[in-house]
Amino acid sequence: MSTPTAPIRSYQKHPFTLGTGPASRAAIGLIVLATDHTIEHEWHRIMQLDGVALYQSRLYNSADINPQTLSAMEKDIAPATALILPGQRMDVVAFGCTSGAMVIGEETVFERIREVRPGVPCTTPITAAQAALKALGAQRVGLLTPYVKSVSDWMADYIADRGFDVTASTSYEHANDNEVARIDETSIRASVLEMGRSSDVDAVFVSCTSMRLASQVTSLEQAIGKPVISSNHAMAWHALRLAGIHDALPQWGRLYSL
């Protein structure tokens, strides 16, 4: 039996040039909790901008949200940061946990990130929410969270200690982060509308990166005549601005025109 003859193929080595890649304007790093179902989905929708690239890594966390499990994440922030394009340019790094940033401390979160990325601009959802409320000129805040009451009350105090008046607070009192992402948009809408229509509220802040709000921001703002932000929504805006991206994106609400 004869051995089959291998087909003759032509082969060439072609020259090439290197361009700027997908991050010609900004490279944004995002640390996502292991249990988060929502933030990447919302950020990818918001950041559909030529030359702006988003790179993520995941950080282990417990689905049971309490001060002990939140503080335990600190040790994993630097390793999670290190997984995002090692040795390559990064313009901003964002840490995707609102309550975790408060328990650990915003500045401590930044210190852990900068162990790997010295000098990089950083943000967290609560850092971004404060920047957003100031930019919007909102003093009296309506706060909506999924957390158990003790965590919600602590968050309201945290925001108030930083110069805002939390005039209304509403919570779903649910501790399982995997299920928080399944709180439907109809429920969130009803809560925002009720809170936002109060004369004592200048703006509504929906806290928790698992809460789905971004797609409803403009319609909610039209309904109540006031700004509405969320953890994901505000932090995406803040990350873009820290990276020097100032494109007006009014389809994402009042904040994105600032």
PDB file of N, CA, C and O in Angstrom, residues 1-59:
ATOM      1  N   MET A   1       0.836  -1.196   0.000  1.00  0.00           N
ATOM      2  CA  MET A   1       0.000   0.000   0.000  1.00  0.00           C
ATOM      3  C   MET A   1       0.871   1.246   0.000  1.00  0.00           C
ATOM      4  O   MET A   1       1.810   1.351   0.769  1.00  0.00           O
ATOM      5  N   SER A   2       0.585   2.144  -0.920  1.00  0.00           N
ATOM      6  CA  SER A   2       1.413   3.361  -1.010  1.00  0.00           C
ATOM      7  C   SER A   2       0.968   4.397   0.028  1.00  0.00           C
ATOM      8  O   SER A   2      -0.199   4.451   0.394  1.00  0.00           O
ATOM      9  N   THR A   3       1.941   5.164   0.471  1.00  0.00           N
ATOM     10  CA  THR A   3       1.660   6.233   1.443  1.00  0.00           C
ATOM     11  C   THR A   3       1.088   7.437   0.712  1.00  0.00           C
ATOM     12  O   THR A   3       1.647   7.862  -0.308  1.00  0.00           O
ATOM     13  N   PRO A   4      -0.067   7.992   1.211  1.00  0.00           N
ATOM     14  CA  PRO A   4      -0.652   9.159   0.527  1.00  0.00           C
ATOM     15  C   PRO A   4       0.332  10.322   0.499  1.00  0.00           C
ATOM     16  O   PRO A   4       1.067  10.557   1.457  1.00  0.00           O
ATOM     17  N   THR A   5       0.344  10.995  -0.612  1.00  0.00           N
ATOM     18  CA  THR A   5       1.226  12.159  -0.748  1.00  0.00           C
ATOM     19  C   THR A   5       0.564  13.377  -0.113  1.00  0.00           C
ATOM     20  O   THR A   5      -0.607  13.663  -0.373  1.00  0.00           O
ATOM     21  N   ALA A   6       1.310  14.077   0.736  1.00  0.00           N
ATOM     22  CA  ALA A   6       0.763  15.286   1.388  1.00  0.00           C
ATOM     23  C   ALA A   6       0.517  16.360   0.350  1.00  0.00           C
ATOM     24  O   ALA A   6       1.310  16.516  -0.591  1.00  0.00           O
ATOM     25  N   PRO A   7      -0.619  17.092   0.485  1.00  0.00           N
ATOM     26  CA  PRO A   7      -0.885  18.166  -0.481  1.00  0.00           C
ATOM     27  C   PRO A   7       0.167  19.262  -0.391  1.00  0.00           C
ATOM     28  O   PRO A   7       0.721  19.529   0.673  1.00  0.00           O
ATOM     29  N   ILE A   8       0.446  19.835  -1.530  1.00  0.00           N
ATOM     30  CA  ILE A   8       1.423  20.929  -1.572  1.00  0.00           C
ATOM     31  C   ILE A   8       0.700  22.230  -1.258  1.00  0.00           C
ATOM     32  O   ILE A   8      -0.318  22.559  -1.865  1.00  0.00           O
ATOM     33  N   ARG A   9       1.203  22.934  -0.259  1.00  0.00           N
ATOM     34  CA  ARG A   9       0.595  24.214   0.123  1.00  0.00           C
ATOM     35  C   ARG A   9       1.607  25.323  -0.095  1.00  0.00           C
ATOM     36  O   ARG A   9       2.802  25.143   0.104  1.00  0.00           O
ATOM     37  N   SER A  10       1.079  26.454  -0.462  1.00  0.00           N
ATOM     38  CA  SER A  10       1.961  27.623  -0.513  1.00  0.00           C
ATOM     39  C   SER A  10       1.971  28.273   0.866  1.00  0.00           C
ATOM     40  O   SER A  10       0.992  28.187   1.618  1.00  0.00           O
ATOM     41  N   TYR A  11       3.065  28.869   1.234  1.00  0.00           N
ATOM     42  CA  TYR A  11       3.196  29.530   2.542  1.00  0.00           C
ATOM     43  C   TYR A  11       3.975  30.817   2.352  1.00  0.00           C
ATOM     44  O   TYR A  11       5.001  30.852   1.647  1.00  0.00           O
ATOM     45  N   GLN A  12       3.474  31.873   2.962  1.00  0.00           N
ATOM     46  CA  GLN A  12       4.166  33.155   2.912  1.00  0.00           C
ATOM     47  C   GLN A  12       4.134  33.811   4.278  1.00  0.00           C
ATOM     48  O   GLN A  12       3.172  33.642   5.029  1.00  0.00           O
ATOM     49  N   LYS A  13       5.171  34.519   4.585  1.00  0.00           N
ATOM     50  CA  LYS A  13       5.164  35.375   5.770  1.00  0.00           C
ATOM     51  C   LYS A  13       4.909  36.793   5.298  1.00  0.00           C
ATOM     52  O   LYS A  13       5.651  37.337   4.503  1.00  0.00           O
ATOM     53  N   HIS A  14       3.810  37.402   5.814  1.00  0.00           N
ATOM     54  CA  HIS A  14       3.443  38.741   5.375  1.00  0.00           C
ATOM     55  C   HIS A  14       3.905  39.785   6.382  1.00  0.00           C
ATOM     56  O   HIS A  14       3.868  39.545   7.603  1.00  0.00           O
ATOM     57  N   PRO A  15       4.266  40.936   5.921  1.00  0.00           N
ATOM     58  CA  PRO A  15       4.606  42.033   6.839  1.00  0.00           C
ATOM     59  C   PRO A  15       3.332  42.599   7.483  1.00  0.00           C
ATOM     60  O   PRO A  15       2.236  42.423   6.962  1.00  0.00           O
ATOM     61  N   PHE A  16       3.491  43.252   8.619  1.00  0.00           N
ATOM     62  CA  PHE A  16       2.329  43.876   9.268  1.00  0.00           C
ATOM     63  C   PHE A  16       2.803  45.087  10.057  1.00  0.00           C
ATOM     64  O   PHE A  16       3.989  45.259  10.339  1.00  0.00           O
ATOM     65  N   THR A  17       1.850  45.931  10.363  1.00  0.00           N
ATOM     66  CA  THR A  17       2.126  47.080  11.221  1.00  0.00           C
ATOM     67  C   THR A  17       1.215  46.996  12.443  1.00  0.00           C
ATOM     68  O   THR A  17       0.140  46.391  12.397  1.00  0.00           O
ATOM     69  N   LEU A  18       1.657  47.587  13.547  1.00  0.00           N
ATOM     70  CA  LEU A  18       0.869  47.608  14.778  1.00  0.00           C
ATOM     71  C   LEU A  18       0.124  48.929  14.891  1.00  0.00           C
ATOM     72  O   LEU A  18       0.733  49.998  14.771  1.00  0.00           O
ATOM     73  N   GLY A  19      -1.175  48.831  15.111  1.00  0.00           N
ATOM     74  CA  GLY A  19      -1.974  50.034  15.320  1.00  0.00           C
ATOM     75  C   GLY A  19      -2.140  50.317  16.803  1.00  0.00           C
ATOM     76  O   GLY A  19      -1.424  49.777  17.652  1.00  0.00           O
ATOM     77  N   THR A  20      -3.129  51.119  17.116  1.00  0.00           N
ATOM     78  CA  THR A  20      -3.343  51.522  18.507  1.00  0.00           C
ATOM     79  C   THR A  20      -4.147  50.494  19.288  1.00  0.00           C
ATOM     80  O   THR A  20      -4.176  50.525  20.510  1.00  0.00           O
ATOM     81  N   GLY A  21      -4.824  49.574  18.620  1.00  0.00           N
ATOM     82  CA  GLY A  21      -5.640  48.587  19.310  1.00  0.00           C
ATOM     83  C   GLY A  21      -6.976  49.165  19.729  1.00  0.00           C
ATOM     84  O   GLY A  21      -7.312  50.322  19.432  1.00  0.00           O
ATOM     85  N   PRO A  22      -7.776  48.390  20.463  1.00  0.00           N
ATOM     86  CA  PRO A  22      -9.131  48.838  20.814  1.00  0.00           C
ATOM     87  C   PRO A  22      -9.161  49.937  21.864  1.00  0.00           C
ATOM     88  O   PRO A  22     -10.208  50.542  22.085  1.00  0.00           O
ATOM     89  N   ALA A  23      -8.024  50.196  22.537  1.00  0.00           N
ATOM     90  CA  ALA A  23      -8.005  51.194  23.616  1.00  0.00           C
ATOM     91  C   ALA A  23      -7.239  52.445  23.204  1.00  0.00           C
ATOM     92  O   ALA A  23      -6.448  52.988  23.974  1.00  0.00           O
ATOM     93  N   SER A  24      -7.490  52.921  21.994  1.00  0.00           N
ATOM     94  CA  SER A  24      -6.746  54.093  21.511  1.00  0.00           C
ATOM     95  C   SER A  24      -7.047  55.352  22.325  1.00  0.00           C
ATOM     96  O   SER A  24      -6.205  56.239  22.447  1.00  0.00           O
ATOM     97  N   ARG A  25      -8.239  55.426  22.911  1.00  0.00           N
ATOM     98  CA  ARG A  25      -8.611  56.594  23.729  1.00  0.00           C
ATOM     99  C   ARG A  25      -8.508  56.318  25.216  1.00  0.00           C
ATOM    100  O   ARG A  25      -8.101  57.193  25.988  1.00  0.00           O
ATOM    101  N   ALA A  26      -8.895  55.123  25.642  1.00  0.00           N
ATOM    102  CA  ALA A  26      -8.862  54.816  27.074  1.00  0.00           C
ATOM    103  C   ALA A  26      -8.915  53.311  27.294  1.00  0.00           C
ATOM    104  O   ALA A  26      -9.651  52.599  26.606  1.00  0.00           O
ATOM    105  N   ALA A  27      -8.127  52.862  28.271  1.00  0.00           N
ATOM    106  CA  ALA A  27      -8.176  51.482  28.748  1.00  0.00           C
ATOM    107  C   ALA A  27      -8.681  51.519  30.185  1.00  0.00           C
ATOM    108  O   ALA A  27      -8.035  52.114  31.054  1.00  0.00           O
ATOM    109  N   ILE A  28      -9.822  50.918  30.415  1.00  0.00           N
ATOM    110  CA  ILE A  28     -10.465  50.966  31.727  1.00  0.00           C
ATOM    111  C   ILE A  28     -10.538  49.563  32.308  1.00  0.00           C
ATOM    112  O   ILE A  28     -11.061  48.641  31.686  1.00  0.00           O
ATOM    113  N   GLY A  29      -9.998  49.412  33.512  1.00  0.00           N
ATOM    114  CA  GLY A  29     -10.026  48.123  34.194  1.00  0.00           C
ATOM    115  C   GLY A  29     -11.149  48.089  35.218  1.00  0.00           C
ATOM    116  O   GLY A  29     -11.407  49.076  35.901  1.00  0.00           O
ATOM    117  N   LEU A  30     -11.794  46.952  35.342  1.00  0.00           N
ATOM    118  CA  LEU A  30     -12.931  46.791  36.255  1.00  0.00           C
ATOM    119  C   LEU A  30     -12.772  45.499  37.049  1.00  0.00           C
ATOM    120  O   LEU A  30     -12.623  44.422  36.474  1.00  0.00           O
ATOM    121  N   ILE A  31     -12.795  45.619  38.373  1.00  0.00           N
ATOM    122  CA  ILE A  31     -12.775  44.454  39.249  1.00  0.00           C
ATOM    123  C   ILE A  31     -14.220  44.121  39.611  1.00  0.00           C
ATOM    124  O   ILE A  31     -14.931  44.941  40.191  1.00  0.00           O
ATOM    125  N   VAL A  32     -14.652  42.920  39.266  1.00  0.00           N
ATOM    126  CA  VAL A  32     -16.042  42.491  39.430  1.00  0.00           C
ATOM    127  C   VAL A  32     -16.113  41.416  40.514  1.00  0.00           C
ATOM    128  O   VAL A  32     -15.261  40.529  40.571  1.00  0.00           O
ATOM    129  N   LEU A  33     -17.119  41.487  41.359  1.00  0.00           N
ATOM    130  CA  LEU A  33     -17.306  40.436  42.361  1.00  0.00           C
ATOM    131  C   LEU A  33     -17.713  39.124  41.696  1.00  0.00           C
ATOM    132  O   LEU A  33     -18.422  39.109  40.686  1.00  0.00           O
ATOM    133  N   ALA A  34     -17.294  38.032  42.299  1.00  0.00           N
ATOM    134  CA  ALA A  34     -17.609  36.708  41.748  1.00  0.00           C
ATOM    135  C   ALA A  34     -19.106  36.488  41.610  1.00  0.00           C
ATOM    136  O   ALA A  34     -19.560  35.780  40.707  1.00  0.00           O
ATOM    137  N   THR A  35     -19.896  37.107  42.501  1.00  0.00           N
ATOM    138  CA  THR A  35     -21.350  36.882  42.497  1.00  0.00           C
ATOM    139  C   THR A  35     -22.123  37.911  41.686  1.00  0.00           C
ATOM    140  O   THR A  35     -23.351  37.853  41.642  1.00  0.00           O
ATOM    141  N   ASP A  36     -21.437  38.847  41.045  1.00  0.00           N
ATOM    142  CA  ASP A  36     -22.135  39.939  40.346  1.00  0.00           C
ATOM    143  C   ASP A  36     -22.611  39.491  38.969  1.00  0.00           C
ATOM    144  O   ASP A  36     -21.821  39.036  38.146  1.00  0.00           O
ATOM    145  N   HIS A  37     -23.905  39.646  38.710  1.00  0.00           N
ATOM    146  CA  HIS A  37     -24.501  39.272  37.422  1.00  0.00           C
ATOM    147  C   HIS A  37     -24.712  40.472  36.504  1.00  0.00           C
ATOM    148  O   HIS A  37     -25.098  40.296  35.345  1.00  0.00           O
ATOM    149  N   THR A  38     -24.520  41.682  36.999  1.00  0.00           N
ATOM    150  CA  THR A  38     -25.093  42.861  36.337  1.00  0.00           C
ATOM    151  C   THR A  38     -24.089  43.862  35.793  1.00  0.00           C
ATOM    152  O   THR A  38     -24.270  44.410  34.708  1.00  0.00           O
ATOM    153  N   ILE A  39     -23.028  44.149  36.527  1.00  0.00           N
ATOM    154  CA  ILE A  39     -22.203  45.311  36.213  1.00  0.00           C
ATOM    155  C   ILE A  39     -21.590  45.235  34.818  1.00  0.00           C
ATOM    156  O   ILE A  39     -21.586  46.226  34.076  1.00  0.00           O
ATOM    157  N   GLU A  40     -21.075  44.074  34.424  1.00  0.00           N
ATOM    158  CA  GLU A  40     -20.458  43.967  33.098  1.00  0.00           C
ATOM    159  C   GLU A  40     -21.483  44.227  31.999  1.00  0.00           C
ATOM    160  O   GLU A  40     -21.193  44.917  31.011  1.00  0.00           O
ATOM    161  N   HIS A  41     -22.681  43.680  32.179  1.00  0.00           N
ATOM    162  CA  HIS A  41     -23.740  43.875  31.192  1.00  0.00           C
ATOM    163  C   HIS A  41     -24.044  45.365  31.008  1.00  0.00           C
ATOM    164  O   HIS A  41     -24.123  45.867  29.883  1.00  0.00           O
ATOM    165  N   GLU A  42     -24.194  46.086  32.127  1.00  0.00           N
ATOM    166  CA  GLU A  42     -24.532  47.510  32.026  1.00  0.00           C
ATOM    167  C   GLU A  42     -23.353  48.331  31.512  1.00  0.00           C
ATOM    168  O   GLU A  42     -23.536  49.244  30.691  1.00  0.00           O
ATOM    169  N   TRP A  43     -22.158  48.027  31.975  1.00  0.00           N
ATOM    170  CA  TRP A  43     -20.996  48.797  31.519  1.00  0.00           C
ATOM    171  C   TRP A  43     -20.731  48.609  30.023  1.00  0.00           C
ATOM    172  O   TRP A  43     -20.392  49.567  29.336  1.00  0.00           O
ATOM    173  N   HIS A  44     -20.871  47.403  29.540  1.00  0.00           N
ATOM    174  CA  HIS A  44     -20.642  47.176  28.102  1.00  0.00           C
ATOM    175  C   HIS A  44     -21.655  47.944  27.263  1.00  0.00           C
ATOM    176  O   HIS A  44     -21.330  48.417  26.163  1.00  0.00           O
ATOM    177  N   ARG A  45     -22.876  48.088  27.749  1.00  0.00           N
ATOM    178  CA  ARG A  45     -23.880  48.858  27.016  1.00  0.00           C
ATOM    179  C   ARG A  45     -23.536  50.351  27.023  1.00  0.00           C
ATOM    180  O   ARG A  45     -23.670  51.029  26.006  1.00  0.00           O
ATOM    181  N   ILE A  46     -23.110  50.851  28.164  1.00  0.00           N
ATOM    182  CA  ILE A  46     -22.802  52.278  28.277  1.00  0.00           C
ATOM    183  C   ILE A  46     -21.545  52.636  27.496  1.00  0.00           C
ATOM    184  O   ILE A  46     -21.493  53.679  26.824  1.00  0.00           O
ATOM    185  N   MET A  47     -20.534  51.794  27.551  1.00  0.00           N
ATOM    186  CA  MET A  47     -19.215  52.131  26.998  1.00  0.00           C
ATOM    187  C   MET A  47     -19.034  51.673  25.558  1.00  0.00           C
ATOM    188  O   MET A  47     -17.952  51.227  25.165  1.00  0.00           O
ATOM    189  N   GLN A  48     -20.059  51.805  24.761  1.00  0.00           N
ATOM    190  CA  GLN A  48     -19.936  51.489  23.341  1.00  0.00           C
ATOM    191  C   GLN A  48     -19.379  52.707  22.603  1.00  0.00           C
ATOM    192  O   GLN A  48     -20.061  53.352  21.808  1.00  0.00           O
ATOM    193  N   LEU A  49     -18.126  52.998  22.885  1.00  0.00           N
ATOM    194  CA  LEU A  49     -17.458  54.169  22.342  1.00  0.00           C
ATOM    195  C   LEU A  49     -16.193  53.731  21.610  1.00  0.00           C
ATOM    196  O   LEU A  49     -15.388  52.974  22.163  1.00  0.00           O
ATOM    197  N   ASP A  50     -16.007  54.202  20.387  1.00  0.00           N
ATOM    198  CA  ASP A  50     -14.803  53.857  19.639  1.00  0.00           C
ATOM    199  C   ASP A  50     -13.569  54.296  20.419  1.00  0.00           C
ATOM    200  O   ASP A  50     -13.490  55.422  20.913  1.00  0.00           O
ATOM    201  N   GLY A  51     -12.619  53.397  20.534  1.00  0.00           N
ATOM    202  CA  GLY A  51     -11.363  53.719  21.190  1.00  0.00           C
ATOM    203  C   GLY A  51     -11.379  53.570  22.689  1.00  0.00           C
ATOM    204  O   GLY A  51     -10.361  53.801  23.345  1.00  0.00           O
ATOM    205  N   VAL A  52     -12.527  53.200  23.269  1.00  0.00           N
ATOM    206  CA  VAL A  52     -12.621  52.982  24.716  1.00  0.00           C
ATOM    207  C   VAL A  52     -12.795  51.485  24.946  1.00  0.00           C
ATOM    208  O   VAL A  52     -13.764  50.879  24.467  1.00  0.00           O
ATOM    209  N   ALA A  53     -11.854  50.879  25.679  1.00  0.00           N
ATOM    210  CA  ALA A  53     -11.876  49.437  25.900  1.00  0.00           C
ATOM    211  C   ALA A  53     -12.010  49.133  27.388  1.00  0.00           C
ATOM    212  O   ALA A  53     -11.407  49.808  28.228  1.00  0.00           O
ATOM    213  N   LEU A  54     -12.803  48.116  27.689  1.00  0.00           N
ATOM    214  CA  LEU A  54     -13.060  47.705  29.062  1.00  0.00           C
ATOM    215  C   LEU A  54     -12.470  46.320  29.281  1.00  0.00           C
ATOM    216  O   LEU A  54     -12.698  45.396  28.503  1.00  0.00           O
ATOM    217  N   TYR A  55     -11.703  46.189  30.372  1.00  0.00           N
ATOM    218  CA  TYR A  55     -11.054  44.925  30.705  1.00  0.00           C
ATOM    219  C   TYR A  55     -11.410  44.562  32.149  1.00  0.00           C
ATOM    220  O   TYR A  55     -11.270  45.382  33.042  1.00  0.00           O
ATOM    221  N   GLN A  56     -11.854  43.314  32.370  1.00  0.00           N
ATOM    222  CA  GLN A  56     -12.355  42.931  33.687  1.00  0.00           C
ATOM    223  C   GLN A  56     -11.566  41.771  34.287  1.00  0.00           C
ATOM    224  O   GLN A  56     -10.970  40.973  33.573  1.00  0.00           O
ATOM    225  N   SER A  57     -11.610  41.699  35.608  1.00  0.00           N
ATOM    226  CA  SER A  57     -11.215  40.491  36.325  1.00  0.00           C
ATOM    227  C   SER A  57     -12.236  40.267  37.433  1.00  0.00           C
ATOM    228  O   SER A  57     -12.993  41.177  37.780  1.00  0.00           O
ATOM    229  N   ARG A  58     -12.240  39.068  37.987  1.00  0.00           N
ATOM    230  CA  ARG A  58     -13.196  38.731  39.046  1.00  0.00           C
ATOM    231  C   ARG A  58     -12.476  38.505  40.371  1.00  0.00           C
ATOM    232  O   ARG A  58     -11.336  38.047  40.405  1.00  0.00           O
ATOM    233  N   LEU A  59     -13.183  38.835  41.444  1.00  0.00           N
ATOM    234  CA  LEU A  59     -12.662  38.715  42.804  1.00  0.00           C
ATOM    235  C   LEU A  59     -13.626  37.858  43.608  1.00  0.00           C
ATOM    236  O   LEU A  59     -14.838  38.095  43.590  1.00  0.00           O
TER     237      LEU A  59
END
